[in-house]
Amino acid sequence: MVRRSKRAAGRSPPSAPTSRASPTSSPSRASRSTPTECSRPSLPHPPNDPPTSPTHSDPDDRTHPRREGAAQMISSTPLVRAVGAAAAVAALVFAPAAAASATTADTGYVRVAHLSPDTLQVDISLSALAGGTVLYSLTGVGYGGVSNYMALDPGTYAIAMRPAGADPASAPVVEASIDVTAGAAATVIAMGLNQDLETTVIDDDLSTPPADTARVRVFQASVDSDEVDVSTEDGTELASAARFGDVGDYVDVPAGDTSFSLVSGTTEDLDSAALAAGTAQTLFVLDDSAGALTVVPAIDSAAVVQAPVGGVETGGGALASEQQQAQIVTLAGVAGIAAIALIAVGIRSRRQGVAARAADQARVGDRV
């Protein structure tokens, strides 16, 4: 199930200054007052702030094969695809209320993902709806960051996002509410270009797949692609014509290192990810710094074990005096997409026919 809400009107988003023209898109997206998902911005997304935490490896260091063209010879003008792939991996600060330990059966789980490529770092707070006590806070979260699950008692909670370092009492640029159910998990996602920033809540699968398999689904978060098809190397279809914000059903696939085909229009990108046996995973489709599509996994079921043990009071009890530091879970497979401030304009000329594709693949082989 997917539940969406828009940013409150009139509030200034935490974006970098830009002269980027307002994107346009197909009017079929009823949930957007200003549709954007069908547009490919003609100017680069503004960069995010430099990282304030230790630098991770550059996502461009990964081998990322890319095949362009179609079976017939199709020509097009060079395509400029620009993405701000930046973020600081900042501390996820747990501040659980002083309550008795809760079991998985009477505890719900919520995590937060920042998937807006041109939105600067944000501070995120989760509060009890009754009383407004802040129970969890995440600071300096940038593009591509996904938090650990936060353990909560059943009830309704408010999530607010503010520009990093802003006064906690200031008006948030993004607000969302979420109903937490015992034994269930959900992901709250901030996504889209900054001027149309919105939140989506998706329910996560905590069940265990059969032996030697992984349970995966696709969430299409690329702002540069109209529609995306995703399949595994053995031809298992995970998504067909997925538009921005679409989430697919879970599919059981063989566990292990898996290659994926990501097709948008006449262009195919190849990526891979390690799918651990016995896990459920969400595969986020994002735009990498070179303008190619990449699939990056976040473990759903196994990540629950990283959640804090104690429960919290939905009515807003006293916060624990000792705050615990916990790791921000970045989207595995990007190898730093949430840690390196990087913006690149990928200028790719689509070549015609088989000969051009062969030459492109030869260059990939040379890099390997």
mmCIF file of N, CA and C in Angstrom, residues 66-123:
data_model
loop_
_atom_site.group_PDB
_atom_site.id
_atom_site.type_symbol
_atom_site.label_atom_id
_atom_site.label_comp_id
_atom_site.label_asym_id
_atom_site.label_seq_id
_atom_site.Cartn_x
_atom_site.Cartn_y
_atom_site.Cartn_z
ATOM 1 N N ARG A 66 26.733 -0.222 -19.588
ATOM 2 C CA ARG A 66 25.577 0.491 -20.122
ATOM 3 C C ARG A 66 25.447 0.149 -21.592
ATOM 4 N N ARG A 67 24.262 -0.313 -21.991
ATOM 5 C CA ARG A 67 24.017 -0.601 -23.387
ATOM 6 C C ARG A 67 23.016 0.410 -23.908
ATOM 7 N N GLU A 68 23.307 0.972 -25.077
ATOM 8 C CA GLU A 68 22.438 1.992 -25.637
ATOM 9 C C GLU A 68 21.943 1.563 -27.013
ATOM 10 N N GLY A 69 20.769 2.067 -27.407
ATOM 11 C CA GLY A 69 20.219 1.745 -28.697
ATOM 12 C C GLY A 69 19.177 0.660 -28.600
ATOM 13 N N ALA A 70 18.558 0.309 -29.723
ATOM 14 C CA ALA A 70 17.550 -0.722 -29.761
ATOM 15 C C ALA A 70 17.879 -1.684 -30.874
ATOM 16 N N ALA A 71 17.024 -2.710 -31.065
ATOM 17 C CA ALA A 71 17.281 -3.696 -32.093
ATOM 18 C C ALA A 71 17.308 -3.037 -33.464
ATOM 19 N N GLN A 72 16.350 -2.136 -33.743
ATOM 20 C CA GLN A 72 16.416 -1.354 -34.955
ATOM 21 C C GLN A 72 17.308 -0.148 -34.715
ATOM 22 N N MET A 73 17.782 0.440 -35.789
ATOM 23 C CA MET A 73 18.635 1.615 -35.648
ATOM 24 C C MET A 73 17.756 2.816 -35.370
ATOM 25 N N ILE A 74 17.940 3.399 -34.213
ATOM 26 C CA ILE A 74 17.146 4.550 -33.793
ATOM 27 C C ILE A 74 18.111 5.660 -33.445
ATOM 28 N N SER A 75 17.901 6.823 -33.998
ATOM 29 C CA SER A 75 18.795 7.941 -33.706
ATOM 30 C C SER A 75 18.064 8.960 -32.868
ATOM 31 N N SER A 76 18.824 9.666 -32.057
ATOM 32 C CA SER A 76 18.248 10.750 -31.261
ATOM 33 C C SER A 76 19.345 11.739 -30.966
ATOM 34 N N THR A 77 18.968 12.892 -30.506
ATOM 35 C CA THR A 77 19.952 13.900 -30.161
ATOM 36 C C THR A 77 20.616 13.541 -28.850
ATOM 37 N N PRO A 78 21.828 14.061 -28.593
ATOM 38 C CA PRO A 78 22.496 13.778 -27.315
ATOM 39 C C PRO A 78 21.605 14.166 -26.148
ATOM 40 N N LEU A 79 21.638 13.345 -25.140
ATOM 41 C CA LEU A 79 20.776 13.528 -23.981
ATOM 42 C C LEU A 79 21.601 13.964 -22.792
ATOM 43 N N VAL A 80 21.200 15.029 -22.174
ATOM 44 C CA VAL A 80 21.877 15.499 -20.970
ATOM 45 C C VAL A 80 21.064 15.064 -19.783
ATOM 46 N N ARG A 81 21.657 14.213 -18.962
ATOM 47 C CA ARG A 81 20.966 13.751 -17.761
ATOM 48 C C ARG A 81 21.815 14.160 -16.568
ATOM 49 N N ALA A 82 21.270 14.990 -15.724
ATOM 50 C CA ALA A 82 22.047 15.517 -14.618
ATOM 51 C C ALA A 82 21.427 15.125 -13.306
ATOM 52 N N VAL A 83 22.249 14.727 -12.379
ATOM 53 C CA VAL A 83 21.733 14.301 -11.092
ATOM 54 C C VAL A 83 22.642 14.800 -9.992
ATOM 55 N N GLY A 84 22.057 15.363 -8.975
ATOM 56 C CA GLY A 84 22.829 15.690 -7.787
ATOM 57 C C GLY A 84 22.849 14.499 -6.880
ATOM 58 N N ALA A 85 23.933 13.700 -6.912
ATOM 59 C CA ALA A 85 24.020 12.507 -6.080
ATOM 60 C C ALA A 85 24.900 12.862 -4.914
ATOM 61 N N ALA A 86 24.310 13.391 -3.870
ATOM 62 C CA ALA A 86 25.124 13.900 -2.799
ATOM 63 C C ALA A 86 24.513 13.613 -1.471
ATOM 64 N N ALA A 87 25.355 13.575 -0.440
ATOM 65 C CA ALA A 87 24.796 13.507 0.880
ATOM 66 C C ALA A 87 25.887 13.396 1.887
ATOM 67 N N ALA A 88 25.564 13.818 3.082
ATOM 68 C CA ALA A 88 26.422 13.506 4.197
ATOM 69 C C ALA A 88 25.766 12.386 4.955
ATOM 70 N N VAL A 89 26.533 11.349 5.273
ATOM 71 C CA VAL A 89 25.978 10.289 6.110
ATOM 72 C C VAL A 89 26.115 10.773 7.533
ATOM 73 N N ALA A 90 25.014 11.219 8.110
ATOM 74 C CA ALA A 90 25.054 11.834 9.423
ATOM 75 C C ALA A 90 24.525 10.870 10.461
ATOM 76 N N ALA A 91 24.606 11.311 11.722
ATOM 77 C CA ALA A 91 24.222 10.421 12.816
ATOM 78 C C ALA A 91 22.723 10.246 12.885
ATOM 79 N N LEU A 92 22.303 9.008 13.109
ATOM 80 C CA LEU A 92 20.893 8.727 13.409
ATOM 81 C C LEU A 92 20.817 8.595 14.918
ATOM 82 N N VAL A 93 20.173 9.557 15.560
ATOM 83 C CA VAL A 93 20.169 9.608 17.019
ATOM 84 C C VAL A 93 18.888 9.009 17.550
ATOM 85 N N PHE A 94 19.020 7.942 18.290
ATOM 86 C CA PHE A 94 17.858 7.313 18.891
ATOM 87 C C PHE A 94 17.623 7.905 20.280
ATOM 88 N N ALA A 95 16.390 8.319 20.548
ATOM 89 C CA ALA A 95 16.042 8.830 21.864
ATOM 90 C C ALA A 95 14.767 8.146 22.322
ATOM 91 N N PRO A 96 14.818 6.856 22.629
ATOM 92 C CA PRO A 96 13.604 6.146 23.005
ATOM 93 C C PRO A 96 13.107 6.578 24.366
ATOM 94 N N ALA A 97 11.804 6.557 24.557
ATOM 95 C CA ALA A 97 11.216 6.904 25.846
ATOM 96 C C ALA A 97 11.533 5.828 26.865
ATOM 97 N N ALA A 98 11.499 6.207 28.122
ATOM 98 C CA ALA A 98 11.791 5.264 29.192
ATOM 99 C C ALA A 98 10.561 4.419 29.439
ATOM 100 N N ALA A 99 10.471 3.315 28.708
ATOM 101 C CA ALA A 99 9.323 2.422 28.828
ATOM 102 C C ALA A 99 9.829 1.001 28.902
ATOM 103 N N ALA A 100 8.957 0.121 29.299
ATOM 104 C CA ALA A 100 9.344 -1.280 29.407
ATOM 105 C C ALA A 100 9.694 -1.829 28.028
ATOM 106 N N SER A 101 10.560 -2.862 28.025
ATOM 107 C CA SER A 101 10.958 -3.466 26.762
ATOM 108 C C SER A 101 9.751 -4.024 26.053
ATOM 109 N N ALA A 102 9.758 -3.848 24.723
ATOM 110 C CA ALA A 102 8.642 -4.323 23.919
ATOM 111 C C ALA A 102 9.102 -5.467 23.037
ATOM 112 N N THR A 103 8.216 -6.354 22.737
ATOM 113 C CA THR A 103 8.523 -7.458 21.849
ATOM 114 C C THR A 103 8.103 -7.088 20.440
ATOM 115 N N THR A 104 8.591 -7.858 19.469
ATOM 116 C CA THR A 104 8.241 -7.586 18.088
ATOM 117 C C THR A 104 6.735 -7.636 17.886
ATOM 118 N N ALA A 105 6.053 -8.491 18.631
ATOM 119 C CA ALA A 105 4.616 -8.663 18.451
ATOM 120 C C ALA A 105 3.830 -7.409 18.785
ATOM 121 N N ASP A 106 4.300 -6.602 19.731
ATOM 122 C CA ASP A 106 3.548 -5.403 20.086
ATOM 123 C C ASP A 106 4.297 -4.124 19.711
ATOM 124 N N THR A 107 5.214 -4.230 18.776
ATOM 125 C CA THR A 107 5.991 -3.082 18.329
ATOM 126 C C THR A 107 5.884 -2.942 16.821
ATOM 127 N N GLY A 108 5.783 -1.701 16.351
ATOM 128 C CA GLY A 108 5.830 -1.427 14.923
ATOM 129 C C GLY A 108 7.149 -0.771 14.567
ATOM 130 N N TYR A 109 7.469 -0.719 13.289
ATOM 131 C CA TYR A 109 8.756 -0.188 12.851
ATOM 132 C C TYR A 109 8.567 0.801 11.710
ATOM 133 N N VAL A 110 9.319 1.886 11.782
ATOM 134 C CA VAL A 110 9.274 2.914 10.747
ATOM 135 C C VAL A 110 10.708 3.323 10.423
ATOM 136 N N ARG A 111 10.985 3.513 9.142
ATOM 137 C CA ARG A 111 12.265 4.086 8.730
ATOM 138 C C ARG A 111 11.988 5.197 7.721
ATOM 139 N N VAL A 112 13.007 6.007 7.436
ATOM 140 C CA VAL A 112 12.840 7.174 6.578
ATOM 141 C C VAL A 112 13.897 7.146 5.482
ATOM 142 N N ALA A 113 13.495 7.508 4.248
ATOM 143 C CA ALA A 113 14.421 7.564 3.114
ATOM 144 C C ALA A 113 14.359 8.942 2.461
ATOM 145 N N HIS A 114 15.534 9.468 2.129
ATOM 146 C CA HIS A 114 15.643 10.757 1.439
ATOM 147 C C HIS A 114 16.027 10.465 -0.013
ATOM 148 N N LEU A 115 15.055 10.584 -0.935
ATOM 149 C CA LEU A 115 15.289 10.251 -2.341
ATOM 150 C C LEU A 115 15.011 11.433 -3.261
ATOM 151 N N SER A 116 15.270 12.629 -2.763
ATOM 152 C CA SER A 116 15.098 13.834 -3.583
ATOM 153 C C SER A 116 16.473 14.333 -4.022
ATOM 154 N N PRO A 117 16.816 14.197 -5.322
ATOM 155 C CA PRO A 117 18.191 14.452 -5.752
ATOM 156 C C PRO A 117 18.640 15.892 -5.642
ATOM 157 N N ASP A 118 17.732 16.863 -5.698
ATOM 158 C CA ASP A 118 18.164 18.257 -5.644
ATOM 159 C C ASP A 118 17.752 18.935 -4.346
ATOM 160 N N THR A 119 17.441 18.144 -3.334
ATOM 161 C CA THR A 119 17.143 18.691 -2.011
ATOM 162 C C THR A 119 18.370 18.546 -1.121
ATOM 163 N N LEU A 120 18.743 19.632 -0.471
ATOM 164 C CA LEU A 120 19.917 19.608 0.389
ATOM 165 C C LEU A 120 19.668 18.737 1.613
ATOM 166 N N GLN A 121 20.687 18.620 2.418
ATOM 167 C CA GLN A 121 20.575 17.827 3.632
ATOM 168 C C GLN A 121 19.436 18.346 4.513
ATOM 169 N N VAL A 122 18.795 17.414 5.196
ATOM 170 C CA VAL A 122 17.675 17.772 6.058
ATOM 171 C C VAL A 122 17.838 17.122 7.422
ATOM 172 N N ASP A 123 17.220 17.744 8.408
ATOM 173 C CA ASP A 123 17.063 17.138 9.730
ATOM 174 C C ASP A 123 15.640 16.603 9.813
#
